[in-house]
PDB file of C-alpha atoms in Angstrom:
ATOM      1  CA  MET K 545     172.101 108.283 -95.130  1.00  0.00           C
ATOM      2  CA  THR K 546     171.182 112.036 -93.941  1.00  0.00           C
ATOM      3  CA  SER K 547     172.057 115.062 -95.068  1.00  0.00           C
ATOM      4  CA  GLY K 548     171.891 118.076 -92.470  1.00  0.00           C
ATOM      5  CA  THR K 549     171.504 117.755 -88.975  1.00  0.00           C
ATOM      6  CA  ARG K 550     168.260 115.519 -86.999  1.00  0.00           C
ATOM      7  CA  ALA K 551     165.240 118.065 -86.990  1.00  0.00           C
ATOM      8  CA  GLY K 552     164.651 119.378 -83.324  1.00  0.00           C
ATOM      9  CA  ARG K 553     160.176 119.441 -83.543  1.00  0.00           C
ATOM     10  CA  GLY K 554     159.320 116.553 -85.266  1.00  0.00           C
ATOM     11  CA  PRO K 555     156.226 116.717 -87.843  1.00  0.00           C
ATOM     12  CA  ARG K 556     152.334 116.420 -86.406  1.00  0.00           C
ATOM     13  CA  VAL K 557     151.852 115.710 -90.566  1.00  0.00           C
ATOM     14  CA  VAL K 558     153.999 114.474 -92.882  1.00  0.00           C
ATOM     15  CA  LEU K 559     152.771 114.910 -96.565  1.00  0.00           C
ATOM     16  CA  PHE K 560     153.935 112.706 -99.031  1.00  0.00           C
ATOM     17  CA  ASP K 561     154.379 112.683-102.725  1.00  0.00           C
ATOM     18  CA  LEU K 562     153.263 109.693-104.481  1.00  0.00           C
ATOM     19  CA  ASP K 563     154.980 108.814-107.399  1.00  0.00           C
ATOM     20  CA  ASP K 564     158.708 107.531-106.893  1.00  0.00           C
ATOM     21  CA  THR K 565     158.257 108.418-103.206  1.00  0.00           C
ATOM     22  CA  LEU K 566     156.230 105.883-101.868  1.00  0.00           C
ATOM     23  CA  VAL K 567     155.740 103.808-105.532  1.00  0.00           C
ATOM     24  CA  VAL K 568     157.785 102.952-107.872  1.00  0.00           C
ATOM     25  CA  THR K 569     156.069 104.469-110.898  1.00  0.00           C
ATOM     26  CA  ALA K 570     158.614 106.121-113.624  1.00  0.00           C
ATOM     27  CA  GLU K 571     160.048 102.562-114.601  1.00  0.00           C
ATOM     28  CA  VAL K 572     156.702 101.298-114.682  1.00  0.00           C
ATOM     29  CA  LYS K 573     154.424 103.887-116.204  1.00  0.00           C
ATOM     30  CA  TRP K 574     157.060 104.634-119.033  1.00  0.00           C
ATOM     31  CA  ALA K 575     156.265 101.964-120.442  1.00  0.00           C
ATOM     32  CA  HIS K 576     152.357 102.066-119.856  1.00  0.00           C
ATOM     33  CA  HIS K 577     152.481 105.667-122.062  1.00  0.00           C
ATOM     34  CA  LYS K 578     154.676 103.571-124.774  1.00  0.00           C
ATOM     35  CA  ALA K 579     152.354 100.935-124.718  1.00  0.00           C
ATOM     36  CA  VAL K 580     149.294 103.445-124.940  1.00  0.00           C
ATOM     37  CA  ALA K 581     150.961 105.328-127.626  1.00  0.00           C
ATOM     38  CA  ARG K 582     151.615 102.845-129.520  1.00  0.00           C
ATOM     39  CA  ARG K 583     148.428 100.876-129.911  1.00  0.00           C
ATOM     40  CA  PHE K 584     145.651 104.055-129.787  1.00  0.00           C
ATOM     41  CA  TYR K 585     147.887 106.574-131.994  1.00  0.00           C
ATOM     42  CA  GLY K 586     150.398 105.167-133.557  1.00  0.00           C
ATOM     43  CA  ILE K 587     153.103 107.126-131.554  1.00  0.00           C
ATOM     44  CA  ASP K 588     156.406 105.578-130.542  1.00  0.00           C
ATOM     45  CA  LEU K 589     157.545 107.665-127.907  1.00  0.00           C
ATOM     46  CA  THR K 590     161.102 107.905-126.831  1.00  0.00           C
ATOM     47  CA  ASP K 591     162.673 108.669-123.255  1.00  0.00           C
ATOM     48  CA  ALA K 592     163.501 111.857-124.046  1.00  0.00           C
ATOM     49  CA  GLU K 593     159.978 113.231-124.991  1.00  0.00           C
ATOM     50  CA  LEU K 594     158.342 111.037-121.599  1.00  0.00           C
ATOM     51  CA  ALA K 595     161.557 113.104-119.718  1.00  0.00           C
ATOM     52  CA  LEU K 596     160.165 115.978-120.977  1.00  0.00           C
ATOM     53  CA  HIS K 597     156.939 115.821-119.730  1.00  0.00           C
ATOM     54  CA  TRP K 598     157.223 113.968-116.688  1.00  0.00           C
ATOM     55  CA  GLY K 599     156.202 115.571-113.662  1.00  0.00           C
ATOM     56  CA  LYS K 600     153.458 117.549-115.020  1.00  0.00           C
ATOM     57  CA  PRO K 601     149.974 117.125-113.946  1.00  0.00           C
ATOM     58  CA  PHE K 602     148.244 113.954-115.357  1.00  0.00           C
ATOM     59  CA  ASP K 603     145.714 115.183-117.883  1.00  0.00           C
ATOM     60  CA  ALA K 604     148.472 117.541-119.314  1.00  0.00           C
ATOM     61  CA  MET K 605     151.176 115.200-119.469  1.00  0.00           C
ATOM     62  CA  ILE K 606     148.539 112.526-121.575  1.00  0.00           C
ATOM     63  CA  ARG K 607     147.687 115.452-123.800  1.00  0.00           C
ATOM     64  CA  ALA K 608     151.673 115.725-124.581  1.00  0.00           C
ATOM     65  CA  LEU K 609     152.316 112.527-124.676  1.00  0.00           C
ATOM     66  CA  TYR K 610     149.354 111.559-126.604  1.00  0.00           C
ATOM     67  CA  ARG K 611     149.850 114.257-128.953  1.00  0.00           C
ATOM     68  CA  ASP K 612     146.335 115.377-128.458  1.00  0.00           C
ATOM     69  CA  SER K 613     145.381 112.558-130.972  1.00  0.00           C
ATOM     70  CA  ASP K 614     141.813 112.386-129.160  1.00  0.00           C
ATOM     71  CA  THR K 615     139.629 113.913-126.454  1.00  0.00           C
ATOM     72  CA  LEU K 616     141.031 113.952-122.976  1.00  0.00           C
ATOM     73  CA  GLU K 617     138.368 111.653-121.635  1.00  0.00           C
ATOM     74  CA  ARG K 618     138.955 109.150-124.448  1.00  0.00           C
ATOM     75  CA  MET K 619     142.609 109.205-123.959  1.00  0.00           C
ATOM     76  CA  ARG K 620     142.152 108.970-120.311  1.00  0.00           C
ATOM     77  CA  GLU K 621     140.126 106.065-120.799  1.00  0.00           C
ATOM     78  CA  ALA K 622     142.940 104.453-123.118  1.00  0.00           C
ATOM     79  CA  ASN K 623     145.211 104.962-120.551  1.00  0.00           C
ATOM     80  CA  LEU K 624     143.455 103.447-118.127  1.00  0.00           C
ATOM     81  CA  SER K 625     142.575 100.381-120.201  1.00  0.00           C
ATOM     82  CA  LEU K 626     145.781  99.091-119.721  1.00  0.00           C
ATOM     83  CA  GLU K 627     146.581  99.818-116.348  1.00  0.00           C
ATOM     84  CA  GLU K 628     146.195  96.390-115.266  1.00  0.00           C
ATOM     85  CA  GLU K 629     149.036  95.885-117.261  1.00  0.00           C
ATOM     86  CA  PHE K 630     151.654  98.188-115.711  1.00  0.00           C
ATOM     87  CA  LEU K 631     150.643  98.514-111.939  1.00  0.00           C
ATOM     88  CA  LYS K 632     152.999 101.000-109.787  1.00  0.00           C
ATOM     89  CA  ARG K 633     154.085  98.535-106.590  1.00  0.00           C
ATOM     90  CA  PRO K 634     155.431  99.970-103.874  1.00  0.00           C
ATOM     91  CA  LEU K 635     158.892 101.168-103.119  1.00  0.00           C
ATOM     92  CA  PRO K 636     161.010  98.876-100.299  1.00  0.00           C
ATOM     93  CA  GLY K 637     159.674 100.001 -96.868  1.00  0.00           C
ATOM     94  CA  ALA K 638     157.387 102.651 -98.061  1.00  0.00           C
ATOM     95  CA  VAL K 639     154.517 101.382 -96.388  1.00  0.00           C
ATOM     96  CA  GLU K 640     156.374 100.260 -93.174  1.00  0.00           C
ATOM     97  CA  VAL K 641     156.962 103.665 -93.017  1.00  0.00           C
ATOM     98  CA  VAL K 642     153.663 105.213 -93.082  1.00  0.00           C
ATOM     99  CA  HIS K 643     152.308 102.445 -90.650  1.00  0.00           C
ATOM    100  CA  GLU K 644     155.223 103.470 -88.460  1.00  0.00           C
ATOM    101  CA  LEU K 645     154.238 107.185 -88.765  1.00  0.00           C
ATOM    102  CA  TRP K 646     151.136 106.419 -87.137  1.00  0.00           C
ATOM    103  CA  ARG K 647     152.922 104.474 -84.294  1.00  0.00           C
ATOM    104  CA  ARG K 648     153.995 107.825 -83.295  1.00  0.00           C
ATOM    105  CA  SER K 649     150.204 109.462 -83.698  1.00  0.00           C
ATOM    106  CA  VAL K 650     152.110 111.472 -86.773  1.00  0.00           C
ATOM    107  CA  GLY K 651     149.354 112.205 -89.106  1.00  0.00           C
ATOM    108  CA  VAL K 652     149.854 111.078 -93.036  1.00  0.00           C
ATOM    109  CA  GLY K 653     148.680 112.702 -95.649  1.00  0.00           C
ATOM    110  CA  VAL K 654     149.523 112.845 -99.922  1.00  0.00           C
ATOM    111  CA  VAL K 655     149.570 115.729-102.260  1.00  0.00           C
ATOM    112  CA  THR K 656     150.591 114.263-106.026  1.00  0.00           C
ATOM    113  CA  SER K 657     150.319 115.596-109.250  1.00  0.00           C
ATOM    114  CA  THR K 658     148.464 111.771-110.137  1.00  0.00           C
ATOM    115  CA  ASN K 659     144.577 112.429-110.477  1.00  0.00           C
ATOM    116  CA  ARG K 660     142.908 111.710-107.424  1.00  0.00           C
ATOM    117  CA  LEU K 661     141.286 108.865-108.285  1.00  0.00           C
ATOM    118  CA  SER K 662     144.490 106.746-109.571  1.00  0.00           C
ATOM    119  CA  ALA K 663     146.145 108.010-106.605  1.00  0.00           C
ATOM    120  CA  LEU K 664     143.319 106.700-104.362  1.00  0.00           C
ATOM    121  CA  ARG K 665     143.803 103.025-106.300  1.00  0.00           C
ATOM    122  CA  ASP K 666     147.287 103.172-105.967  1.00  0.00           C
ATOM    123  CA  VAL K 667     147.320 104.104-102.216  1.00  0.00           C
ATOM    124  CA  GLU K 668     144.717 101.428-101.252  1.00  0.00           C
ATOM    125  CA  ARG K 669     146.636  98.578-103.507  1.00  0.00           C
ATOM    126  CA  ILE K 670     149.820  98.670-101.809  1.00  0.00           C
ATOM    127  CA  GLY K 671     148.290  98.387 -98.558  1.00  0.00           C
ATOM    128  CA  VAL K 672     147.871 101.802 -97.071  1.00  0.00           C
ATOM    129  CA  ARG K 673     144.276 102.504 -95.567  1.00  0.00           C
ATOM    130  CA  THR K 674     143.081 105.578 -97.152  1.00  0.00           C
ATOM    131  CA  ASP K 675     140.503 106.538 -94.473  1.00  0.00           C
ATOM    132  CA  ARG K 676     143.121 106.946 -92.102  1.00  0.00           C
ATOM    133  CA  LEU K 677     144.765 109.515 -94.239  1.00  0.00           C
ATOM    134  CA  VAL K 678     144.818 113.281 -92.652  1.00  0.00           C
ATOM    135  CA  LEU K 679     144.061 113.985 -96.782  1.00  0.00           C
ATOM    136  CA  LEU K 680     144.310 112.904-100.079  1.00  0.00           C
ATOM    137  CA  GLN K 681     145.081 115.777-103.143  1.00  0.00           C
ATOM    138  CA  GLY K 682     145.678 114.597-106.342  1.00  0.00           C
ATOM    139  CA  ALA K 683     146.557 117.278-109.523  1.00  0.00           C
ATOM    140  CA  ASP K 684     142.487 117.480-110.547  1.00  0.00           C
ATOM    141  CA  ASP K 685     141.706 118.653-106.891  1.00  0.00           C
ATOM    142  CA  SER K 686     143.644 122.098-107.173  1.00  0.00           C
ATOM    143  CA  PRO K 687     143.823 124.635-110.239  1.00  0.00           C
ATOM    144  CA  HIS K 688     147.830 124.823-108.917  1.00  0.00           C
ATOM    145  CA  HIS K 689     150.847 121.842-109.427  1.00  0.00           C
ATOM    146  CA  LYS K 690     154.067 122.139-108.494  1.00  0.00           C
ATOM    147  CA  PRO K 691     156.475 124.030-108.359  1.00  0.00           C
ATOM    148  CA  ASP K 692     154.165 126.406-107.332  1.00  0.00           C
ATOM    149  CA  PRO K 693     153.360 126.354-104.246  1.00  0.00           C
ATOM    150  CA  ARG K 694     149.901 127.250-104.079  1.00  0.00           C
ATOM    151  CA  VAL K 695     149.759 123.856-104.458  1.00  0.00           C
ATOM    152  CA  PHE K 696     149.640 123.225-101.480  1.00  0.00           C
ATOM    153  CA  ASP K 697     146.631 125.816 -99.926  1.00  0.00           C
ATOM    154  CA  ALA K 698     143.932 123.544 -99.713  1.00  0.00           C
ATOM    155  CA  ALA K 699     145.829 120.726 -98.091  1.00  0.00           C
ATOM    156  CA  LEU K 700     146.701 123.508 -95.853  1.00  0.00           C
ATOM    157  CA  ALA K 701     143.425 125.216 -94.877  1.00  0.00           C
ATOM    158  CA  THR K 702     142.213 121.761 -93.999  1.00  0.00           C
ATOM    159  CA  LEU K 703     145.323 121.023 -91.407  1.00  0.00           C
ATOM    160  CA  SER K 704     144.809 124.573 -90.490  1.00  0.00           C
ATOM    161  CA  GLY K 705     140.861 123.936 -89.367  1.00  0.00           C
ATOM    162  CA  ARG K 706     142.137 120.382 -87.832  1.00  0.00           C
ATOM    163  CA  GLY K 707     144.719 123.167 -85.535  1.00  0.00           C
ATOM    164  CA  VAL K 708     147.759 121.655 -87.611  1.00  0.00           C
ATOM    165  CA  GLY K 709     150.147 124.758 -88.483  1.00  0.00           C
ATOM    166  CA  VAL K 710     152.239 125.043 -91.226  1.00  0.00           C
ATOM    167  CA  ASP K 711     155.359 124.685 -88.648  1.00  0.00           C
ATOM    168  CA  ASP K 712     154.207 121.182 -87.922  1.00  0.00           C
ATOM    169  CA  VAL K 713     153.653 119.818 -91.403  1.00  0.00           C
ATOM    170  CA  TRP K 714     156.640 118.163 -93.399  1.00  0.00           C
ATOM    171  CA  TYR K 715     156.524 117.445 -97.451  1.00  0.00           C
ATOM    172  CA  VAL K 716     158.361 114.599 -98.180  1.00  0.00           C
ATOM    173  CA  GLY K 717     159.328 114.231-102.256  1.00  0.00           C
ATOM    174  CA  ASP K 718     161.796 112.691-104.977  1.00  0.00           C
ATOM    175  CA  ALA K 719     161.805 115.586-107.022  1.00  0.00           C
ATOM    176  CA  LEU K 720     163.055 118.999-107.264  1.00  0.00           C
ATOM    177  CA  ILE K 721     159.194 121.210-108.054  1.00  0.00           C
ATOM    178  CA  ASP K 722     158.570 119.325-104.934  1.00  0.00           C
ATOM    179  CA  LEU K 723     161.259 121.220-102.848  1.00  0.00           C
ATOM    180  CA  ALA K 724     160.443 124.381-104.375  1.00  0.00           C
ATOM    181  CA  ALA K 725     156.697 123.786-103.541  1.00  0.00           C
ATOM    182  CA  ALA K 726     157.332 123.158-100.669  1.00  0.00           C
ATOM    183  CA  THR K 727     159.439 125.738 -99.134  1.00  0.00           C
ATOM    184  CA  GLY K 728     157.971 127.936-101.552  1.00  0.00           C
ATOM    185  CA  ALA K 729     155.031 126.975 -98.812  1.00  0.00           C
ATOM    186  CA  GLY K 730     156.433 127.440 -95.897  1.00  0.00           C
ATOM    187  CA  LEU K 731     157.033 123.663 -94.756  1.00  0.00           C
ATOM    188  CA  ARG K 732     159.885 121.520 -94.256  1.00  0.00           C
ATOM    189  CA  PHE K 733     160.870 119.734 -96.957  1.00  0.00           C
ATOM    190  CA  VAL K 734     162.319 116.366 -96.762  1.00  0.00           C
ATOM    191  CA  GLY K 735     164.321 114.735-100.173  1.00  0.00           C
ATOM    192  CA  VAL K 736     164.745 111.479-101.167  1.00  0.00           C
ATOM    193  CA  ALA K 737     166.799 110.420-103.889  1.00  0.00           C
ATOM    194  CA  THR K 738     164.439 107.464-105.594  1.00  0.00           C
ATOM    195  CA  GLY K 739     163.308 109.676-108.791  1.00  0.00           C
ATOM    196  CA  PHE K 740     165.552 111.293-111.158  1.00  0.00           C
ATOM    197  CA  HIS K 741     167.284 113.445-108.975  1.00  0.00           C
ATOM    198  CA  THR K 742     170.007 112.820-107.055  1.00  0.00           C
ATOM    199  CA  ARG K 743     171.394 113.599-103.484  1.00  0.00           C
ATOM    200  CA  GLY K 744     174.198 116.351-105.134  1.00  0.00           C
ATOM    201  CA  ASP K 745     170.514 117.584-106.708  1.00  0.00           C
ATOM    202  CA  PHE K 746     169.127 118.237-103.969  1.00  0.00           C
ATOM    203  CA  GLU K 747     172.022 119.542-101.928  1.00  0.00           C
ATOM    204  CA  ARG K 748     172.748 122.263-104.615  1.00  0.00           C
ATOM    205  CA  ALA K 749     169.077 123.294-104.404  1.00  0.00           C
ATOM    206  CA  GLY K 750     169.562 123.894-100.922  1.00  0.00           C
ATOM    207  CA  ALA K 751     167.347 121.060 -99.351  1.00  0.00           C
ATOM    208  CA  GLU K 752     168.087 120.837 -95.817  1.00  0.00           C
ATOM    209  CA  TYR K 753     167.804 117.267 -95.533  1.00  0.00           C
ATOM    210  CA  VAL K 754     168.050 114.455 -97.806  1.00  0.00           C
ATOM    211  CA  LEU K 755     167.451 110.820 -97.897  1.00  0.00           C
ATOM    212  CA  ASP K 756     168.800 107.792-100.230  1.00  0.00           C
ATOM    213  CA  ASP K 757     165.035 106.409 -99.481  1.00  0.00           C
ATOM    214  CA  VAL K 758     161.721 106.485 -97.372  1.00  0.00           C
ATOM    215  CA  ARG K 759     162.795 103.953 -94.926  1.00  0.00           C
ATOM    216  CA  GLN K 760     165.149 107.090 -93.408  1.00  0.00           C
ATOM    217  CA  LEU K 761     162.711 109.341 -92.392  1.00  0.00           C
ATOM    218  CA  PRO K 762     161.900 107.702 -89.070  1.00  0.00           C
ATOM    219  CA  ASP K 763     165.503 108.595 -88.231  1.00  0.00           C
ATOM    220  CA  LEU K 764     164.584 111.797 -88.907  1.00  0.00           C
ATOM    221  CA  LEU K 765     161.980 112.156 -85.741  1.00  0.00           C
ATOM    222  CA  PRO K 766     163.222 113.153 -82.563  1.00  0.00           C
TER     223      PRO K 766
END
C-alpha cells in the first residue's frame, strides 16, 4: 500500500529510474558481474563488494568491480559479451503502468545510472517504445550522478523547453540516492520498495510517498 496521502495535482511527466524500478536488475546483474569478473579477470566477486559499488554510474562500477584489470573500453566489451546470458526482465506490471500513464496523457521518461545504450536496449526489450519517451538519460549523458541533484539539470532544461515546469514532474525510484537527488532538484519523489531499500528506509529518510511496487503508482494520480 501507499504511504502519505493522495497527491493533489497530478504530474504532467513522470521520470523513472530504471534498475529495480521498472526492470529486475540486482538479481540478474550481480550474477552477470560475477561471471564477467571470474571468466575474464580471475576475480571471485563477493556480495559485499557488489553491494558496496551498486548504484554507481556503470563505468565507475565496473572499474571498481573488475579492479581496473583492463582498459575501460575492454571491460565494457567483456561485460557486453555476456549480456545475452543475463538479460533484465520487467518488474511485474511495470510496462502496463507506463502504458496507463500514456493513456492518461502523462509523459514518461527515464533517468538512470545505466549507460544510455544499455538503457535503450533494456527499455526496448521489455516492450516500451523509446520513441514515445519524452527523454532517456543515461549515466554517460551527464557529468553529474545521483545523489547529486544536478543529475536532473539537463532533463529539466529539456522539459522546460516544452513548457513543463519542475512542479509538474515526478521521479520514481527504488533507492535513497534517488530520493536525495529528486528532492534536491525540487521534484516530487515516489519511492518503490523493489530494490535494497525498504518502506521503512524511505519513511525514515522523509519520503512523502512510498509504494510496494510501481503497479500502485496510478493510485496516486487524481
